[in-house]
Coordinates of C-alpha atoms and ligand atoms in Angstrom, one line a residue:
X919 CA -52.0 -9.8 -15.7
X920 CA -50.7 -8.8 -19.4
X921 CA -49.7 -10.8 -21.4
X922 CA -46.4 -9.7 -22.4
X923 CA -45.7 -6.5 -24.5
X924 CA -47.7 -4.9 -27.0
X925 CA -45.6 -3.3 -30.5
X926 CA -45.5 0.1 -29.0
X927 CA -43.8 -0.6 -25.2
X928 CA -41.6 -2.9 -27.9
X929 CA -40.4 0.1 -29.7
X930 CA -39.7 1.9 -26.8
X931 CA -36.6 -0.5 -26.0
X932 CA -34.3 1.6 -28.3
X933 CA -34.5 4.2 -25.7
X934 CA -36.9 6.7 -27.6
X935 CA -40.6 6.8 -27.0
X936 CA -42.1 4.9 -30.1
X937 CA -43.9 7.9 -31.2
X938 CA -40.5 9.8 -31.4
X939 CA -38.4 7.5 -33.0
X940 CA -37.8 7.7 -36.9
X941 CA -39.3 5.4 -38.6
X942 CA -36.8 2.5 -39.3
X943 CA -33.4 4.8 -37.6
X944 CA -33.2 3.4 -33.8
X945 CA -34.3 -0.6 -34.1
X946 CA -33.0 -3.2 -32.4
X947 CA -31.8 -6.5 -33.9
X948 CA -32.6 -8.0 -30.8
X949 CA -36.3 -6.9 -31.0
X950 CA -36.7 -8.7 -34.0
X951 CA -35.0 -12.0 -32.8
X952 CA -36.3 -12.5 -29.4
X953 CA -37.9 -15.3 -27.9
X954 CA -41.8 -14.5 -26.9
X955 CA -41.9 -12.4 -23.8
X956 CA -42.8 -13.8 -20.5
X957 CA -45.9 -13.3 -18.7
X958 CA -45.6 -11.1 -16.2
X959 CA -48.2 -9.1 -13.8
X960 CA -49.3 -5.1 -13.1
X961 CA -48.6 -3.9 -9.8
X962 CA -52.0 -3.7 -7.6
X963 CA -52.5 -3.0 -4.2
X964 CA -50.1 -4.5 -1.4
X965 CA -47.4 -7.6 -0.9
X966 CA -46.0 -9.6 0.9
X967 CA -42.4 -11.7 0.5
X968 CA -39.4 -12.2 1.5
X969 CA -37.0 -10.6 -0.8
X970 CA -38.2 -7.6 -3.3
X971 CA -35.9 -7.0 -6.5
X972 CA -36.0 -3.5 -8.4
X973 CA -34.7 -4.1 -11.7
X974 CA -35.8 -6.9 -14.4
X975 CA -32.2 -7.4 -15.9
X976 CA -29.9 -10.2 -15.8
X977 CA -29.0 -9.5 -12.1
X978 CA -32.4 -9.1 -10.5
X979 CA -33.7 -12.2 -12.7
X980 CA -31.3 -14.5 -11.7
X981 CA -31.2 -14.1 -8.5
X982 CA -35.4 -14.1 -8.4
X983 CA -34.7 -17.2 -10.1
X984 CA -32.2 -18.5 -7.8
X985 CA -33.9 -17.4 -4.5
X986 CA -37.3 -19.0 -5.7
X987 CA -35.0 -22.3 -6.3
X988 CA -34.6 -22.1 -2.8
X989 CA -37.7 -21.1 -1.7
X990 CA -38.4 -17.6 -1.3
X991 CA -41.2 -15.4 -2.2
X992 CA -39.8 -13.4 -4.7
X993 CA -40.9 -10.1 -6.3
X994 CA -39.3 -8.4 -9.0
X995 CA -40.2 -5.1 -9.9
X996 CA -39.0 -3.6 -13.5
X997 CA -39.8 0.0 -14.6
X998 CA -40.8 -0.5 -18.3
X999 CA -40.5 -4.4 -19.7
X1000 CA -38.1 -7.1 -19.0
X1001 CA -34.7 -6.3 -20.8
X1002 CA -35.3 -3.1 -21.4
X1003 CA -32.1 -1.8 -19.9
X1004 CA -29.0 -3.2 -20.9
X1005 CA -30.0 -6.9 -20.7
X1006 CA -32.1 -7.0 -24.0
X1007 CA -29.8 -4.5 -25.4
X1008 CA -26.2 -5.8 -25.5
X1009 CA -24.0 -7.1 -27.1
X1010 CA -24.7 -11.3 -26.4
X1011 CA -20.8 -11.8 -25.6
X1012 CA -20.5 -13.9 -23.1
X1013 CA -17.2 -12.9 -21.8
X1014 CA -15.2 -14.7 -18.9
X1015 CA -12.9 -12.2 -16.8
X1016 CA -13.1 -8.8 -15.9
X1017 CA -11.6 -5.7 -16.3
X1018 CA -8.3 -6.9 -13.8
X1019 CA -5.9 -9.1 -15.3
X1020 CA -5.2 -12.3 -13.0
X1021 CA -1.5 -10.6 -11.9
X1022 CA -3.3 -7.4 -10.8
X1023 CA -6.1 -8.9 -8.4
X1024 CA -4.2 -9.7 -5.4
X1025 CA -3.1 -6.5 -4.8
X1026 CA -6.6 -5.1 -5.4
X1027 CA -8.3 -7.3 -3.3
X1028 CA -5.1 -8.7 -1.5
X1029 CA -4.7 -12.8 -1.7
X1030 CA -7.7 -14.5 -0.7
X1031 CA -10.1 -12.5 -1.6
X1032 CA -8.7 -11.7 -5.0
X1033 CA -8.5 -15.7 -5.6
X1034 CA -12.1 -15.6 -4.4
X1035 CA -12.6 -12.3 -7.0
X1036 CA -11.2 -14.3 -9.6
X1037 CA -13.0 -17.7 -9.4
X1038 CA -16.1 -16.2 -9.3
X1039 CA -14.9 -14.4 -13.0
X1040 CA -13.4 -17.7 -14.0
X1041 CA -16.7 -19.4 -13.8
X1042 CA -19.4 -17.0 -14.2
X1043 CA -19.6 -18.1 -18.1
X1044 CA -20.2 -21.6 -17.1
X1045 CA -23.0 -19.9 -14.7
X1046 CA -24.8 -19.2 -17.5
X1047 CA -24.3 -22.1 -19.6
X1048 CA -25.2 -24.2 -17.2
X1049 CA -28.3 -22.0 -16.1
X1050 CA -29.5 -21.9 -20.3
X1051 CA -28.9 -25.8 -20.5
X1052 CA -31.2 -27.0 -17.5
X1053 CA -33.7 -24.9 -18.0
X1054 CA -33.5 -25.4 -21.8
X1055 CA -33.7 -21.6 -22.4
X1056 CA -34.7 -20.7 -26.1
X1057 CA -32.3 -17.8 -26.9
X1058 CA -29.4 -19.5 -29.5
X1059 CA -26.4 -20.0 -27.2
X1060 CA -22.9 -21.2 -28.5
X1061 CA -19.9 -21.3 -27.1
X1062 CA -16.8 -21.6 -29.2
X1063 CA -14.6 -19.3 -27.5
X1064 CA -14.3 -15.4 -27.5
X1065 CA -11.1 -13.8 -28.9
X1066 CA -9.5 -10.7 -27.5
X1067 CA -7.6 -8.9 -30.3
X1068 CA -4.9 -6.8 -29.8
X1069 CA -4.6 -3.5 -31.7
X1070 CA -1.1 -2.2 -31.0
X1071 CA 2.3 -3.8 -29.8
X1072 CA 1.8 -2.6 -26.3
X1073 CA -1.8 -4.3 -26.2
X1074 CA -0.2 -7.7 -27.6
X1075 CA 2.5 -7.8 -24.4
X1076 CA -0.5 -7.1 -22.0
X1077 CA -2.9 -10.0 -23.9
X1078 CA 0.6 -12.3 -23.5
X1079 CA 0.9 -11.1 -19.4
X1080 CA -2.9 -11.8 -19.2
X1081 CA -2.5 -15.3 -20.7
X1082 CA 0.4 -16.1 -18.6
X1083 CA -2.2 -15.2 -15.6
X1084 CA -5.1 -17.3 -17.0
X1085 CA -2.8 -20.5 -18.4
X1086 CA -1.2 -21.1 -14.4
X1087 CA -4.5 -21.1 -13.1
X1088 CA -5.6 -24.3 -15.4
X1089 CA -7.4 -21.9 -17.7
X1090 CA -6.5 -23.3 -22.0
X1091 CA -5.9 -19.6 -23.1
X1092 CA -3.9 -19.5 -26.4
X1093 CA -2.3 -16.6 -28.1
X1094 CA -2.7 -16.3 -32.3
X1095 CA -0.4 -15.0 -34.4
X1096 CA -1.1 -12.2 -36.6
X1097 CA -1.8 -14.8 -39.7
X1098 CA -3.7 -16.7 -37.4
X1099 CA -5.9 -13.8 -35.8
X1100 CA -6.4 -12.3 -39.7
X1101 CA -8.0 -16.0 -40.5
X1102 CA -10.1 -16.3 -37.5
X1103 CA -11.3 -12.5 -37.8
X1104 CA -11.3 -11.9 -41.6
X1105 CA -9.2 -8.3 -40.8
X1106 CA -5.5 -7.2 -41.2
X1107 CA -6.0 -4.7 -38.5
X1108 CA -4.6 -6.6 -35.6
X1109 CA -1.4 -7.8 -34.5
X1110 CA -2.5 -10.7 -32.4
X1111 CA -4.9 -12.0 -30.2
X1112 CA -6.0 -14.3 -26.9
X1113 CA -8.4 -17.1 -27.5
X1114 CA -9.7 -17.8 -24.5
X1115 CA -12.6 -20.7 -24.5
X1116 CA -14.4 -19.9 -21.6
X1117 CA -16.2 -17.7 -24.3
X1118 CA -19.9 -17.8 -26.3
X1119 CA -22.5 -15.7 -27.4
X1120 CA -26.7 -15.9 -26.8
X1121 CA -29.4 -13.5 -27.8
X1122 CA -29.5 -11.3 -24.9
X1123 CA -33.2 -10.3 -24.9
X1124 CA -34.3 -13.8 -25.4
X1125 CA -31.5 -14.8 -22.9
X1126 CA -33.2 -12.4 -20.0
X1127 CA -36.9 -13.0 -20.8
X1128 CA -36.0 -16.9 -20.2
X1129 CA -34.8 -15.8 -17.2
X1130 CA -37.7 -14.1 -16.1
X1131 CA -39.9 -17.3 -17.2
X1132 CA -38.0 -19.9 -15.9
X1133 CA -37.5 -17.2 -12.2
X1134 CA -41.2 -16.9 -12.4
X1135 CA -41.9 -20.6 -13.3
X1136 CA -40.5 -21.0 -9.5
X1137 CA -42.7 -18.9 -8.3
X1138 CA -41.4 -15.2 -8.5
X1139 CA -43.2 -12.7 -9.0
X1140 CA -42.7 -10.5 -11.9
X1141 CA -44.0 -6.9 -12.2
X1142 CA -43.8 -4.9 -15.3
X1143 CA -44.3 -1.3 -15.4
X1144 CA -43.6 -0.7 -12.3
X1145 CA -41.1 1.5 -11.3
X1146 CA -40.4 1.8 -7.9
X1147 CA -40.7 5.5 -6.6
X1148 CA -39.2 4.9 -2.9
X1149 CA -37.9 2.5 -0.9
X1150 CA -38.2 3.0 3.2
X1151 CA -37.9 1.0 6.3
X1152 CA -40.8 0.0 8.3
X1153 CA -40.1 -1.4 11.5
X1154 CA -38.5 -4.4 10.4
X1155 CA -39.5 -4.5 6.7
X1156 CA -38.7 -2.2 3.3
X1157 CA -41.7 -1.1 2.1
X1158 CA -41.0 -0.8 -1.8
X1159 CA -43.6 1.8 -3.2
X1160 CA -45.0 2.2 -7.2
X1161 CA -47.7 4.3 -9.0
X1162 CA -49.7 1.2 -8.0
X1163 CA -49.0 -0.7 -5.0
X1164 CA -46.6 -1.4 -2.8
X1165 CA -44.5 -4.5 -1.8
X1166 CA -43.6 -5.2 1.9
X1167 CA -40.0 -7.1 2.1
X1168 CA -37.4 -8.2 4.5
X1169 CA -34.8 -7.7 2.2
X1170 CA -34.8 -5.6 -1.0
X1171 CA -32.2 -6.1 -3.7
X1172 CA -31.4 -2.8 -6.3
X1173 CA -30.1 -4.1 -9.5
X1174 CA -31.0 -1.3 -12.0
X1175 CA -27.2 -0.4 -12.9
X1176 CA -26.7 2.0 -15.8
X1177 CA -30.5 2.8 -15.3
X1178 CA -30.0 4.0 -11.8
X1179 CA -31.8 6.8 -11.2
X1180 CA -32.9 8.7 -7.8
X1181 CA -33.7 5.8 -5.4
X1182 CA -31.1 5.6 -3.2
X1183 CA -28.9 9.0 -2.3
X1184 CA -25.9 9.0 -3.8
X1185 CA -26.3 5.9 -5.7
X1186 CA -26.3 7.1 -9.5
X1187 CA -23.3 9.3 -8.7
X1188 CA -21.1 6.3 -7.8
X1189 CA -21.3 5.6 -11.3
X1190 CA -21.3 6.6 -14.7
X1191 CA -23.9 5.5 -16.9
X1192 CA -22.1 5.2 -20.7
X1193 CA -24.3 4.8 -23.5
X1194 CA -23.0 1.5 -25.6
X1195 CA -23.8 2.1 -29.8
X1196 CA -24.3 -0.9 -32.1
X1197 CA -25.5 -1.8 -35.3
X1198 CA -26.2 -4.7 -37.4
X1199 CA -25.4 -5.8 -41.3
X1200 CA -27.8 -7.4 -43.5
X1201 CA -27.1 -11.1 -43.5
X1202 CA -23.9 -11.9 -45.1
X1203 CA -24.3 -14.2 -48.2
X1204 CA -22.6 -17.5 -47.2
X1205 CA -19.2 -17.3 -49.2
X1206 CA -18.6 -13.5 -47.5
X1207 CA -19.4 -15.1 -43.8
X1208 CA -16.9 -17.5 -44.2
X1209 CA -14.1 -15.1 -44.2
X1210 CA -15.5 -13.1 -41.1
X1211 CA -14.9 -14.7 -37.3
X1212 CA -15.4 -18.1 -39.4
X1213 CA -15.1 -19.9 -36.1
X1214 CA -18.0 -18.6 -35.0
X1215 CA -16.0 -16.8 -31.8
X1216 CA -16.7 -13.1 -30.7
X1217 CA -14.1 -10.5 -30.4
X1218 CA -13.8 -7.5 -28.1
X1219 CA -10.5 -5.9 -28.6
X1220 CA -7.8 -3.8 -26.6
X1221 CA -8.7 -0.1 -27.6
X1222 CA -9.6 1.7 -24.7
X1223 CA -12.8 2.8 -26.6
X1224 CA -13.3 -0.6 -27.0
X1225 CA -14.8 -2.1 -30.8
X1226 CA -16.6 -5.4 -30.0
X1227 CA -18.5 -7.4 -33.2
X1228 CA -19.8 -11.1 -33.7
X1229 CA -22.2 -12.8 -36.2
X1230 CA -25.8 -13.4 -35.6
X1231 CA -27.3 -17.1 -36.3
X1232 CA -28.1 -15.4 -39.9
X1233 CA -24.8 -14.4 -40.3
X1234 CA -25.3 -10.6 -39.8
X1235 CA -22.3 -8.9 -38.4
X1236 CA -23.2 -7.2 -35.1
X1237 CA -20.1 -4.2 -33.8
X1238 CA -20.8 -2.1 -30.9
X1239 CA -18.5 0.6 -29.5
X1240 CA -19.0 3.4 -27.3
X1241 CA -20.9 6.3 -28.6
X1242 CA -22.1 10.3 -27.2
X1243 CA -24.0 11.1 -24.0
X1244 CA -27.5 11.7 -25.4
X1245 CA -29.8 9.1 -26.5
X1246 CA -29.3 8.5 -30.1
X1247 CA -32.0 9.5 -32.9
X1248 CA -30.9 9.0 -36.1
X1249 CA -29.0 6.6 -38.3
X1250 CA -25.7 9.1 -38.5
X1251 CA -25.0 9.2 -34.5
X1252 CA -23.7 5.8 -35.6
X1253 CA -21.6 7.2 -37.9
X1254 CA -18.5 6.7 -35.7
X1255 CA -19.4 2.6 -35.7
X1256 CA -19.9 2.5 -39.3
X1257 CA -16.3 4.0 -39.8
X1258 CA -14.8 1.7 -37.8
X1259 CA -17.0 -1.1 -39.5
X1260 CA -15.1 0.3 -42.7
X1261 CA -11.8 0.4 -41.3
X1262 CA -12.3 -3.6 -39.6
X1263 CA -13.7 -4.9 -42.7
X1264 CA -13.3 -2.9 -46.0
X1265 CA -14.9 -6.4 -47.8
X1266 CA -18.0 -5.3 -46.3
X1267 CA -18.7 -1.6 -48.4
X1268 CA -22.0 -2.0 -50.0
X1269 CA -23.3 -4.9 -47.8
X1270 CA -26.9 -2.6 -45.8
X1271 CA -26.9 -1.8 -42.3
X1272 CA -30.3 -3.1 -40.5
X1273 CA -30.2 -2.1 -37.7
X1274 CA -29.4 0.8 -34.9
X1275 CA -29.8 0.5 -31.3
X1276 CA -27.9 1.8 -27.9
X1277 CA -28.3 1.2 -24.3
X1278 CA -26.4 2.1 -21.3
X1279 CA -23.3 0.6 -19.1
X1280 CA -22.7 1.2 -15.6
X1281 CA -18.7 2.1 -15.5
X1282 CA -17.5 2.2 -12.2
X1283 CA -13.9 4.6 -11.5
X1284 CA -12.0 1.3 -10.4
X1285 CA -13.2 -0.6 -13.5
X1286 CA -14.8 -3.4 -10.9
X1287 CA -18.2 -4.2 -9.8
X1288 CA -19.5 -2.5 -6.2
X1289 CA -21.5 -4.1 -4.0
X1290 CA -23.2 -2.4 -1.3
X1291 CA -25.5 -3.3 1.9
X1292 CA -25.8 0.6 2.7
X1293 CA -28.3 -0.1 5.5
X1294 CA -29.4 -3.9 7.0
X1295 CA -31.8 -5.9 4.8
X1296 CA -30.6 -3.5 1.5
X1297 CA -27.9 -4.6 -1.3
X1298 CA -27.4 -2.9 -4.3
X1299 CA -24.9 -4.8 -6.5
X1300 CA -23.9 -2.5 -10.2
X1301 CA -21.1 -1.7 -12.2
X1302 CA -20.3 -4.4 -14.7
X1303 CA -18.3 -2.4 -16.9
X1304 CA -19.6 -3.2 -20.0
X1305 CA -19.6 -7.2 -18.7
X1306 CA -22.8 -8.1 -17.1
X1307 CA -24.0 -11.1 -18.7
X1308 CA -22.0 -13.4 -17.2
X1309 CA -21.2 -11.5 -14.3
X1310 CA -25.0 -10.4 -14.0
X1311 CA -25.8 -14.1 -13.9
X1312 CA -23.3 -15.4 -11.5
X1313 CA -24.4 -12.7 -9.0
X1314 CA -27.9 -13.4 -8.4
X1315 CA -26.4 -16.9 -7.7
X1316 CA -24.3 -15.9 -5.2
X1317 CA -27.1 -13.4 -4.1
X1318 CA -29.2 -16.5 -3.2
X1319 CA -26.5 -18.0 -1.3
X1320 CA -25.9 -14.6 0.6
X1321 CA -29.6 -14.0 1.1
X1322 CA -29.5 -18.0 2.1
X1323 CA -27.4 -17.2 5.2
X1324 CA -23.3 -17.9 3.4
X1325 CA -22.3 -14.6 4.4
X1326 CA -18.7 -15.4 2.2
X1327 CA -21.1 -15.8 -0.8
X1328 CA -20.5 -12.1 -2.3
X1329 CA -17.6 -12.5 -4.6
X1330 CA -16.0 -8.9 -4.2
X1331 CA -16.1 -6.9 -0.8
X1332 CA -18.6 -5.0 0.3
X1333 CA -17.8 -1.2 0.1
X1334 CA -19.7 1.8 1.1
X1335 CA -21.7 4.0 -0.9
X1336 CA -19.3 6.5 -2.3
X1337 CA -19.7 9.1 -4.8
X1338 CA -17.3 10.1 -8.0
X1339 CA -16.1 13.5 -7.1
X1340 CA -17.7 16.1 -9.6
X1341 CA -20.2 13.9 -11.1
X1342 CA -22.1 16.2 -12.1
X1343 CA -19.7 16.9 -14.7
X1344 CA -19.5 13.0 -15.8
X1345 CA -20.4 13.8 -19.3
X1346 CA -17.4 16.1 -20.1
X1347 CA -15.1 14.2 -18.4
X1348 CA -16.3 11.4 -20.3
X1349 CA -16.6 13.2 -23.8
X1350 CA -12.8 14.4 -22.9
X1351 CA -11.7 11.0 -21.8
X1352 CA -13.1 9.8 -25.2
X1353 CA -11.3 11.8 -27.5
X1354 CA -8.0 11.1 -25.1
X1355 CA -8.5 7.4 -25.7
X1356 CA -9.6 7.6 -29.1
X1357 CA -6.3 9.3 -30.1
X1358 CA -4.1 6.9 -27.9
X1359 CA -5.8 3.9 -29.5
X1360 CA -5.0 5.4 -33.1
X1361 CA -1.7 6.0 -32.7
Ligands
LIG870 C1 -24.9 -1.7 -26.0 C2 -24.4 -2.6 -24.9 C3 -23.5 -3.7 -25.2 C4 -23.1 -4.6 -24.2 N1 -22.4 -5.7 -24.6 C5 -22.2 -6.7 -23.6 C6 -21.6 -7.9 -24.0 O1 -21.5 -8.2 -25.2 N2 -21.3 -8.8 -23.0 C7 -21.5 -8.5 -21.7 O2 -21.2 -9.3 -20.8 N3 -22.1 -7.3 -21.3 C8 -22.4 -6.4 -22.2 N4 -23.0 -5.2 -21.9 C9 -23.3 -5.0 -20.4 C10 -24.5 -5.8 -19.9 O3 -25.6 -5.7 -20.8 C11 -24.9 -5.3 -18.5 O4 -23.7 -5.3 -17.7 C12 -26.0 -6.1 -17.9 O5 -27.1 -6.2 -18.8 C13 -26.4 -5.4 -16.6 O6 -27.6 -6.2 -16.1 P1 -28.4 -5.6 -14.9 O7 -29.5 -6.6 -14.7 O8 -27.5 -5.4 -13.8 O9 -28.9 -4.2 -15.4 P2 -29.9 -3.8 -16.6 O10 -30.1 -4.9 -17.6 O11 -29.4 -2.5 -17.1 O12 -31.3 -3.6 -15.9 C14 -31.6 -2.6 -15.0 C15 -33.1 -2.4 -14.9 O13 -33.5 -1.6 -13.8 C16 -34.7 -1.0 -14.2 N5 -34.9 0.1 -13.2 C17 -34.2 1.2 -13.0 N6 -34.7 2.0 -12.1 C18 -35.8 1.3 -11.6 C19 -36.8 1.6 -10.6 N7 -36.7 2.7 -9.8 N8 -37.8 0.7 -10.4 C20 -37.9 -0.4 -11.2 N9 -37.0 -0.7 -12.1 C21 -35.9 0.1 -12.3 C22 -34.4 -0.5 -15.6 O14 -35.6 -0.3 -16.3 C23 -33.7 -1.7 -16.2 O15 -34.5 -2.6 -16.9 C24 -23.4 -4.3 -22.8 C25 -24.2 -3.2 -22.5 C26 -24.7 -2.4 -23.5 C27 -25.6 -1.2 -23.2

């Protein structure tokens, strides 16, 4: 057993290895913050259960924790620590809704399973809130609503179409004015937005190392450092294989999206894995916080290169926007964020930035989460799209339920494994894409 992490696996979470890493450039806010880490275990020798789980993020922690509810002998098996992929990295918005707007699921999915698609969306916040409540989970969650600012005309008449979607289906979804939005945000820079009050934010590191205490509380078992090499079937079981062991399984789960690597053919070339940039300010003195999303509420806006920001319980301001391929290594790979820091909130010049810090997202090409049972005994849900704390947590729910023999428990279809044509080339299509969508969004 260890006992948690020790300072240098912790300095590894910013993506570098800690004895690359300026001192003081890459550091994550969420580091600093967290809760204590869980206790997990080292991979020794051979297991035995009934489900194995590779990946220690939101989605293979909640459902450990919501198969051992029911039961099961759980083992999750993480690579590195507990939240070091994009769990312990994000940005803590808990967002409702995905990347369809109500109008456009049905002819996605078609009726029913689009209204199935879009309840589980509609009540994967509550998912979470509910999950943090119960288990009293120590990692600062509110939930005053999330705003959705709209950066151009065009973006306003889509929030307005996505309201209309969200209001007939009971939802209290309320569009603000520009006066209204400048208020609530403390910026001129937008026309409009939706309030939507399904919303909240947590501390995402503390929020998925709960996760793993409460999941392991149950009786999972949680392995750190212990990155699974192969997965094959034995007769009826998986056999999951690490440096150190191996675990025998009827049924294996692969959650590890942006961090998917070689494990399963074709797997990582289904997505593509986007590195996420965000920094933090010093705390805002109290009279300069109240003139900055004084209600508390996040906001993710409309650009297509999305800019997404929200206060810490010290009143930092935290923005986030996508940033280049390679891992960052220095303070001015975030110069992109700190211009559009600028730009958002010019009252801010002089206030210091703390912190640095990036992770990756898993996009998928039809902006929807895949799920996948490529062979019996073996899902691999991934591709959140930038939206995987609620959604994350909702899934290992309905995981359980699947696992548990409800085989309508998935909330999106189950498709096959298929790759993005020329994904080998991701990175320039996504650097072009970029600069595409960075010019439409300024115009
Ligand atoms: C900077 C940033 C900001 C974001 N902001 C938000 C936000 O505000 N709101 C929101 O809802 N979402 C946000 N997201 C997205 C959200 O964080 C993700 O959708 C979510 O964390 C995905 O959870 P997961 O458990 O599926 O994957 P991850 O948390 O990425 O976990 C995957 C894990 O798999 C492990 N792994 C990989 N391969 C193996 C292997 N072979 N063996 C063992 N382990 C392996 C990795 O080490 C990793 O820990 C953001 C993401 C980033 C990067």
């Amino acid at each position: 057993m260890t006992a948690g992490h020790d300072r240098s696996e912790i300095a590894t979470c910013s993506g570098l290895a800690a004895d690359t890493a300026p001192a003081g450039a890459i550091h994550s806010l969420w580091l600093d913050t967290a809760c204590q880490a869980p206790i997990t275990q080292r991979m020794e020798g051979s297991l035995e259960v009934d489900v194995a789980i590779v990946g220690g993020g939101y989605t293979g922690l909640s459902s450990a924790l919501h198969l051992a509810e029911n039961g099961l002998k759980v083992a999750v098996l993480e690579a590195r620590e507990i939240g070091y992929g994009a769990s312990g990295r994000n940005g803590g918005q808990v967002n409702p809704g995905f990347k369809l707007d109500p109008h456009e699921v049905a002819g996605r999915y078609g009726v029913e399973a689009g209204e199935r698609a879009l309840r589980f969306v509609h009540s994967a916040p509550d998912r979470v809130f509910e999950l943090v409540s119960r288990y009293s989970m120590e990692c600062a969650p509110i939930r005053p609503g999330s705003l959705t600012p709209a950066h151009s005309e065009a973006a306003l008449r889509m929030l307005e179409r996505r309201a209309e979607g969200w209001a007939t289906r009971g939802v209290r979804v309320r569009m603000l004015d520009q006066g209204e939005t400048e208020r609530e945000i403390g910026t001129s820079r937008y026309l409009g937005a939706l309030l939507d009050p399904r919303g909240g934010s947590l501390q995402p590191l503390s929020y998925v190392r709960e996760l793993a205490r409460i999941a392991i509380e149950k009786g999972a078992r949680v392995f750190e450092g212990a990155a699974v090499r192969s997965l094959r079937k034995r007769a009826s079981a998986w056999v999951a294989t690490t440096a150190h062991g191996e675990v025998r399984a009827r049924r294996v789960i692969v959650a590890t999206n942006g961090y998917t690597g070689r494990l399963l053919p074709g797997l990582r070339q289904t997505i593509i894995a986007a590195n996420s940039f965000q920094l933090a300010t010093a705390p805002l003195d109290p009279s300069l916080a109240s003139t900055i999303l004084r209600g508390g509420r996040t906001a993710s806006d409309t650009r297509r290169i999305v800019r997404y920001f929200r206060k810490d319980p010290e009143n930092r301001l935290v923005i986030g926007g996508r940033g280049h391929f390679g891992e960052p290594t220095r303070a001015r790979d975030f110069s992109h964020l700190q211009g559009a820091l600028r730009e958002l909130f010019p009252q801010l010049a002089g206030v210091p930035i703390e912190c640095h810090w990036a992770g990756r997202v898993a996009l998928t090409q039809d902006g929807v989460p895949h799920i996948h049972e490529p062979e019996e005994g073996l899902l691999v849900v991934l591709g959140y799209n930038g939206r995987g704390i609620a959604m994350g947590t909702a899934m290992g729910q309905a995981i359980a339920e699947y696992v548990g023999g409800n085989a309508g428990a998935l909330p999106f279809p189950v498709t096959p494994v298929r790759r993005i044509p020329m994904h080998v080339f991701q990175r320039l299509y996504l650097a072009a894409a970029v600069n595409w969508f960075m010019f439409r969004d300024s115009l």
